[in-house]
Short mmCIF file of C-alpha atoms in Angstrom, two decimals:
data_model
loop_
_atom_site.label_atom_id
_atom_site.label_comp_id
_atom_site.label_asym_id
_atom_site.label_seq_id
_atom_site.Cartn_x
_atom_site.Cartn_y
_atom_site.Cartn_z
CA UNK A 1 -17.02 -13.23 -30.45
CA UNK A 2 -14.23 -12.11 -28.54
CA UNK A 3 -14.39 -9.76 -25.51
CA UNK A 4 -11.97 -7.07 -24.57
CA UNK A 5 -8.65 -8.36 -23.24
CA UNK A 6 -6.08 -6.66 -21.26
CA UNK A 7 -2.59 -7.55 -20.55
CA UNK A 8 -0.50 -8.63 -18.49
CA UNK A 9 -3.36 -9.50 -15.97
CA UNK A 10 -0.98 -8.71 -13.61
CA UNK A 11 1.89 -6.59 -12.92
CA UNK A 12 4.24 -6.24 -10.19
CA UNK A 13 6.43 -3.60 -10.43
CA UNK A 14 9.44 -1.48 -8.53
CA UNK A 15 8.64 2.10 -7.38
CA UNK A 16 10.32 4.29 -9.95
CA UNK A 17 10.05 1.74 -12.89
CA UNK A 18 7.75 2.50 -15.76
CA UNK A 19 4.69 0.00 -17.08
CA UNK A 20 2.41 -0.42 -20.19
CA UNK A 21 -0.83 -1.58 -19.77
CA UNK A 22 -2.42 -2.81 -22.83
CA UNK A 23 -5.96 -3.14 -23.78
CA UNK A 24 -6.81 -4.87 -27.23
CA UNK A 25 -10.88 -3.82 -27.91
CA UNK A 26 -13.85 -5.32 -29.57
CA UNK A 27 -13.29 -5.03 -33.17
CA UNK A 28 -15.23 -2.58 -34.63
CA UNK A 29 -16.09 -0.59 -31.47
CA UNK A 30 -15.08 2.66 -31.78
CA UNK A 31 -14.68 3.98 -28.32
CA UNK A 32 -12.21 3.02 -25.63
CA UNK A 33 -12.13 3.73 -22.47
CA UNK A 34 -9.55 3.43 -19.23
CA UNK A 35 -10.68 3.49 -15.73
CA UNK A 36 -8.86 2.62 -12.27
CA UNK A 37 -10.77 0.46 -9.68
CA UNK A 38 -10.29 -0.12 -5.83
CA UNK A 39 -11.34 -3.03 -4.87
CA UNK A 40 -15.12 -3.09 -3.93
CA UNK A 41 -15.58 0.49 -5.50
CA UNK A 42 -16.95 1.67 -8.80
CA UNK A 43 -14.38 2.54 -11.50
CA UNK A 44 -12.75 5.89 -11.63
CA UNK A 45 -12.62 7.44 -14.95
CA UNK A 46 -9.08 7.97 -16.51
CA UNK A 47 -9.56 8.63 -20.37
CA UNK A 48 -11.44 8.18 -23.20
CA UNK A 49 -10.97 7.94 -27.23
CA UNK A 50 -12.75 7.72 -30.19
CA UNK A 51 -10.66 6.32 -32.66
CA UNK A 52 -7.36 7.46 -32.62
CA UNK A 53 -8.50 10.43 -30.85
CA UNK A 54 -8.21 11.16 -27.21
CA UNK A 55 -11.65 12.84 -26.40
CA UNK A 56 -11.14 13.54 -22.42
CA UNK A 57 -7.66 12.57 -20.43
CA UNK A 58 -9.50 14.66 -17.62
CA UNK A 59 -9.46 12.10 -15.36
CA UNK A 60 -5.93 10.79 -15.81
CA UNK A 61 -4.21 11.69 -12.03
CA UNK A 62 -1.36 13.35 -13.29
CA UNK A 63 1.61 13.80 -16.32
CA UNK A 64 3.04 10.13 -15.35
CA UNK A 65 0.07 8.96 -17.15
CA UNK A 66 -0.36 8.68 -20.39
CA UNK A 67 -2.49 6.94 -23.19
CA UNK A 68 -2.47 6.29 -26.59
CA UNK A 69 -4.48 4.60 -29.17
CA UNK A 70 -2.40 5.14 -32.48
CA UNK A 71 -4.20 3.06 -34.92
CA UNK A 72 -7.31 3.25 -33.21
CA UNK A 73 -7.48 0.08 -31.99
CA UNK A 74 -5.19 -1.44 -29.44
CA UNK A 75 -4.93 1.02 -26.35
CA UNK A 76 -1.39 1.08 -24.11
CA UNK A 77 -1.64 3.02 -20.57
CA UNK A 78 1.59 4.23 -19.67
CA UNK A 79 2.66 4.75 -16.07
CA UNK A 80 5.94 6.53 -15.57
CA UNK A 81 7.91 6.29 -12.50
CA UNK A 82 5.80 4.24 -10.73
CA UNK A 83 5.00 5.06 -7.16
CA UNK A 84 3.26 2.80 -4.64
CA UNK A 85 -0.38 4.84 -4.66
CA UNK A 86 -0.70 3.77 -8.39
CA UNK A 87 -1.51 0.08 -7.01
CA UNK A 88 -4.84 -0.57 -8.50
CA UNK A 89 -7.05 -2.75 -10.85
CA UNK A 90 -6.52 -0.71 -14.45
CA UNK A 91 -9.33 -1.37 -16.42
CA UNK A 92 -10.33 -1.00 -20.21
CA UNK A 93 -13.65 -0.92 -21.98
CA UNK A 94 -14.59 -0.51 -25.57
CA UNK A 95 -18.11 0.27 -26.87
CA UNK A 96 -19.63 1.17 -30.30
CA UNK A 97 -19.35 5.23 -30.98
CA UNK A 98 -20.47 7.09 -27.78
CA UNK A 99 -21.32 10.81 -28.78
CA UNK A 100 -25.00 11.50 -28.43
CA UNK A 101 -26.96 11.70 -25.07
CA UNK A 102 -27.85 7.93 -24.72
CA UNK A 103 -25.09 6.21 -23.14
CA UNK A 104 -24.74 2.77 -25.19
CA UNK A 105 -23.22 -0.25 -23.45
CA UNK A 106 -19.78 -0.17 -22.28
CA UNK A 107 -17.58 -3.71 -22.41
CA UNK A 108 -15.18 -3.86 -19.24
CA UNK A 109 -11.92 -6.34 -19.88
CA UNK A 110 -10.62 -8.33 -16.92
CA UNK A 111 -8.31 -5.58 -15.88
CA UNK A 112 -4.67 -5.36 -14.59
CA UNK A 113 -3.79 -5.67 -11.20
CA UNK A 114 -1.07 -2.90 -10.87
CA UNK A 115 1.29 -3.62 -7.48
CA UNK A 116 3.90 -1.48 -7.08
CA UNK A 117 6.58 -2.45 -4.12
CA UNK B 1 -17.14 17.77 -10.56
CA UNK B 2 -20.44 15.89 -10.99
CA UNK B 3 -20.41 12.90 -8.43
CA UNK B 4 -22.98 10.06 -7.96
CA UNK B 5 -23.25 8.39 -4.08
CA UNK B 6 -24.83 5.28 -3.78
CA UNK B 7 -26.29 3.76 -0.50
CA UNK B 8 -26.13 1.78 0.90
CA UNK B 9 -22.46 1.06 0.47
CA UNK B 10 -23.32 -2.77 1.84
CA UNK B 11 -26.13 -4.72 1.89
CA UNK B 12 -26.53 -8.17 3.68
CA UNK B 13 -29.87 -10.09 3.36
CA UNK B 14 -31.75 -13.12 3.37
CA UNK B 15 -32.96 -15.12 0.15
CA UNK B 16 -36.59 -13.73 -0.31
CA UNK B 17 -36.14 -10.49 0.71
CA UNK B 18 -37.08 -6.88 -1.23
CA UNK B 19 -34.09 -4.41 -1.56
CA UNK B 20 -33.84 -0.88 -3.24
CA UNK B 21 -30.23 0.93 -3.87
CA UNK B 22 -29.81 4.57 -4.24
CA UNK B 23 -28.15 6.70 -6.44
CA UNK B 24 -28.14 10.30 -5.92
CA UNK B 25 -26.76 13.12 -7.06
CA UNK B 26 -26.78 17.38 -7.16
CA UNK B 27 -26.46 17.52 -10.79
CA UNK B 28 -28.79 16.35 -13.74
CA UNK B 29 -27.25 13.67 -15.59
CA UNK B 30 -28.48 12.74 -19.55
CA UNK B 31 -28.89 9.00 -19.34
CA UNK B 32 -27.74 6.58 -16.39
CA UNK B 33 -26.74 3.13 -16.63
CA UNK B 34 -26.87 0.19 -13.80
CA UNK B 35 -24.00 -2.06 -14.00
CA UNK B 36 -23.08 -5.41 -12.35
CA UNK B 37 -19.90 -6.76 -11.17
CA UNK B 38 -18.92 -10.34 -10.09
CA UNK B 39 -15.81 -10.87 -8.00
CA UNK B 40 -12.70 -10.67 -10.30
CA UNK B 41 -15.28 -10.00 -13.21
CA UNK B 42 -15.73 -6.58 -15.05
CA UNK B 43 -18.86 -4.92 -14.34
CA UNK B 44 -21.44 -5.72 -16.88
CA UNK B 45 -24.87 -3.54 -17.76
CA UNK B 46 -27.87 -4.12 -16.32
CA UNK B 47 -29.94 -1.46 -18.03
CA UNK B 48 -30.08 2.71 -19.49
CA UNK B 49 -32.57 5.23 -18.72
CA UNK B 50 -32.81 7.87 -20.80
CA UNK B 51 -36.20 9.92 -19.36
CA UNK B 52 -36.84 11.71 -16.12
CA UNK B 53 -39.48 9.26 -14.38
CA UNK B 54 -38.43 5.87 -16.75
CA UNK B 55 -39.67 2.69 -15.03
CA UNK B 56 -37.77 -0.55 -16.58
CA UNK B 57 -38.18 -3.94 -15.57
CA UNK B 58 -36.19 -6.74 -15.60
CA UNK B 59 -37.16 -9.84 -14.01
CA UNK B 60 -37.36 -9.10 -10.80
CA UNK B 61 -35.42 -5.86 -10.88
CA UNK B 62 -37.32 -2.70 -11.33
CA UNK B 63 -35.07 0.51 -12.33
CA UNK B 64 -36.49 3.93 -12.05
CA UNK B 65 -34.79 7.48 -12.80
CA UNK B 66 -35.97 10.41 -10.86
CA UNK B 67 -38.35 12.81 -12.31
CA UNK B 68 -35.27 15.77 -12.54
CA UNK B 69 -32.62 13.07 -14.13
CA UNK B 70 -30.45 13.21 -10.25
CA UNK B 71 -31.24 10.37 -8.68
CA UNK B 72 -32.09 6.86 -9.73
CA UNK B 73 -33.39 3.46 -8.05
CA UNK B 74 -32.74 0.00 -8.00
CA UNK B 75 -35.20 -2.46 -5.97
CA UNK B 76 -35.05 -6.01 -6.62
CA UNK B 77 -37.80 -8.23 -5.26
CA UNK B 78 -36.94 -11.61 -3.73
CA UNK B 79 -33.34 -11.34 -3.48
CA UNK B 80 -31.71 -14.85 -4.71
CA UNK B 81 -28.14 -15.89 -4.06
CA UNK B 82 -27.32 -15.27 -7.67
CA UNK B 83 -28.35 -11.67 -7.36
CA UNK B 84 -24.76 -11.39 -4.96
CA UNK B 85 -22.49 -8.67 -6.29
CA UNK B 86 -21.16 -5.35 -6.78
CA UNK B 87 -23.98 -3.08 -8.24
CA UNK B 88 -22.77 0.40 -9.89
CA UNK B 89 -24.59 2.91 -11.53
CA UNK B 90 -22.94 5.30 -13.76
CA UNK B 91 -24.11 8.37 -15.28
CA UNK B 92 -23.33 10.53 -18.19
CA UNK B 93 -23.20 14.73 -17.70
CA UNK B 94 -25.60 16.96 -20.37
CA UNK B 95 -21.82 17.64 -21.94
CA UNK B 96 -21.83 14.33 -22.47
CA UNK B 97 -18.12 14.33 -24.16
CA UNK B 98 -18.25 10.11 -23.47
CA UNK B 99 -17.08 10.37 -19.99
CA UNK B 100 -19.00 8.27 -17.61
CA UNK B 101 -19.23 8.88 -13.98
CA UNK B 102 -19.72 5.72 -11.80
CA UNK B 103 -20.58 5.71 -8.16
CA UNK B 104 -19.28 4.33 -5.72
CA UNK B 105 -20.86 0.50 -5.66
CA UNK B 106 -23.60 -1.06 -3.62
CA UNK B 107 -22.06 -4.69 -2.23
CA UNK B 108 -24.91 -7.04 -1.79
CA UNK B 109 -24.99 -10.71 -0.31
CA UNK B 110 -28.20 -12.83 -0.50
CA UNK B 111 -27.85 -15.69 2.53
CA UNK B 112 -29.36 -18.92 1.20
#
């Protein structure tokens, strides 16, 4: 079956300009999940739902980042007023319901690379 | 804020050679998860320990998680150019509210 996808795969962008990152889930997985990557480091937790419910946005750097998941299945990350330390690979991962104690398997997308000039 | 260091950060061998990676941390983590990641490829899991002093194999890559839940192993026996990557391991706190903590990566390159 299909994997998660992400979109645009890439994005260059203007400092000051706004972007949308989307992230379209395995279907039926309940849990979605954002991170941000530097290259040849592990991902850095951003935010988390299950559902259409934001669980944790603890990780999300500060209030020109946003998520949403209104239907519960296609994600957007939204980036306001870009500025050039938001360059990064934005990744998305989905997995069935994570609540208990025993992490289950998390499916990473390709990512977005983010530049920002 | 819980954090997990790996070491070492790199990792250069010859094919045929033993390796172990580290994962450590201050703080007692529920489960932990190994991942793997190919260049331009998202990191896909390896394995999950659950118990304090699990031993899992697979093939030749033996995972253990400390006796306390802080700290967990990797050693993989006769390294193979194949095994070259980005390996992550990634823990969840006892809150456990679905937020996973990844370290910071191991790069390894087998030489053929």
């Amino acid at each position: 079956g299909a994997g998660v996808s992400q979109s645009p795969r890439y994005k260059v962008t203007k400092r000051g300009q706004d972007v949308a990152l989307r992230c379209d889930p395995i279907s039926g997985h309940v849990s979605l999940y954002w991170y941000r990557q530097a290259l040849g480091q592990g991902p850095e937790f951003l935010t988390y739902f299950n559902y259409e419910a934001q669980q944790d946005k603890s990780g999300l750097p500060n209030d020109r980042f946003s998520a949403e998941r209104p239907e519960g299945s296609i994600s957007t990350l939204t980036i306001q007023r870009t500025e050039q330390r938001d360059s990064a690979m934005y990744r998305c991962a989905s997995s069935p319901i994570q609540g208990g104690l025993i992490l289950v398997e998390q499916f990473f997308g390709p990512g977005t690379r983010l530049t920002v000039l | 804020t819980q954090l997990l260091e790996q070491s070492p950060q790199f990792l250069s061998i010859q094919e045929g050679e033993n390796l172990t990676v580290y994962c450590n941390s201050s703080s007692v983590f529920s489960s932990l998860q190994w991942y793997r990641q190919e260049p331009g490829e998202g990191p896909v899991l390896l394995v999950t320990v659950v118990t304090g002093g699990e031993v899992k194999k697979l093939k030749r890559l033996t995972f253990q998680f400390g006796d306390a839940r802080k700290d967990s192993s990797l050693h993989i026996t006769a390294a193979q150019p194949g095994d070259t990557g980005l390996y992550l391991c990634a823990g969840a706190p006892p809150s456990n509210t679905g937020k996973l903590i990844f370290g910071q990566g191991t790069t390894l390159q087998v030489k053929p």
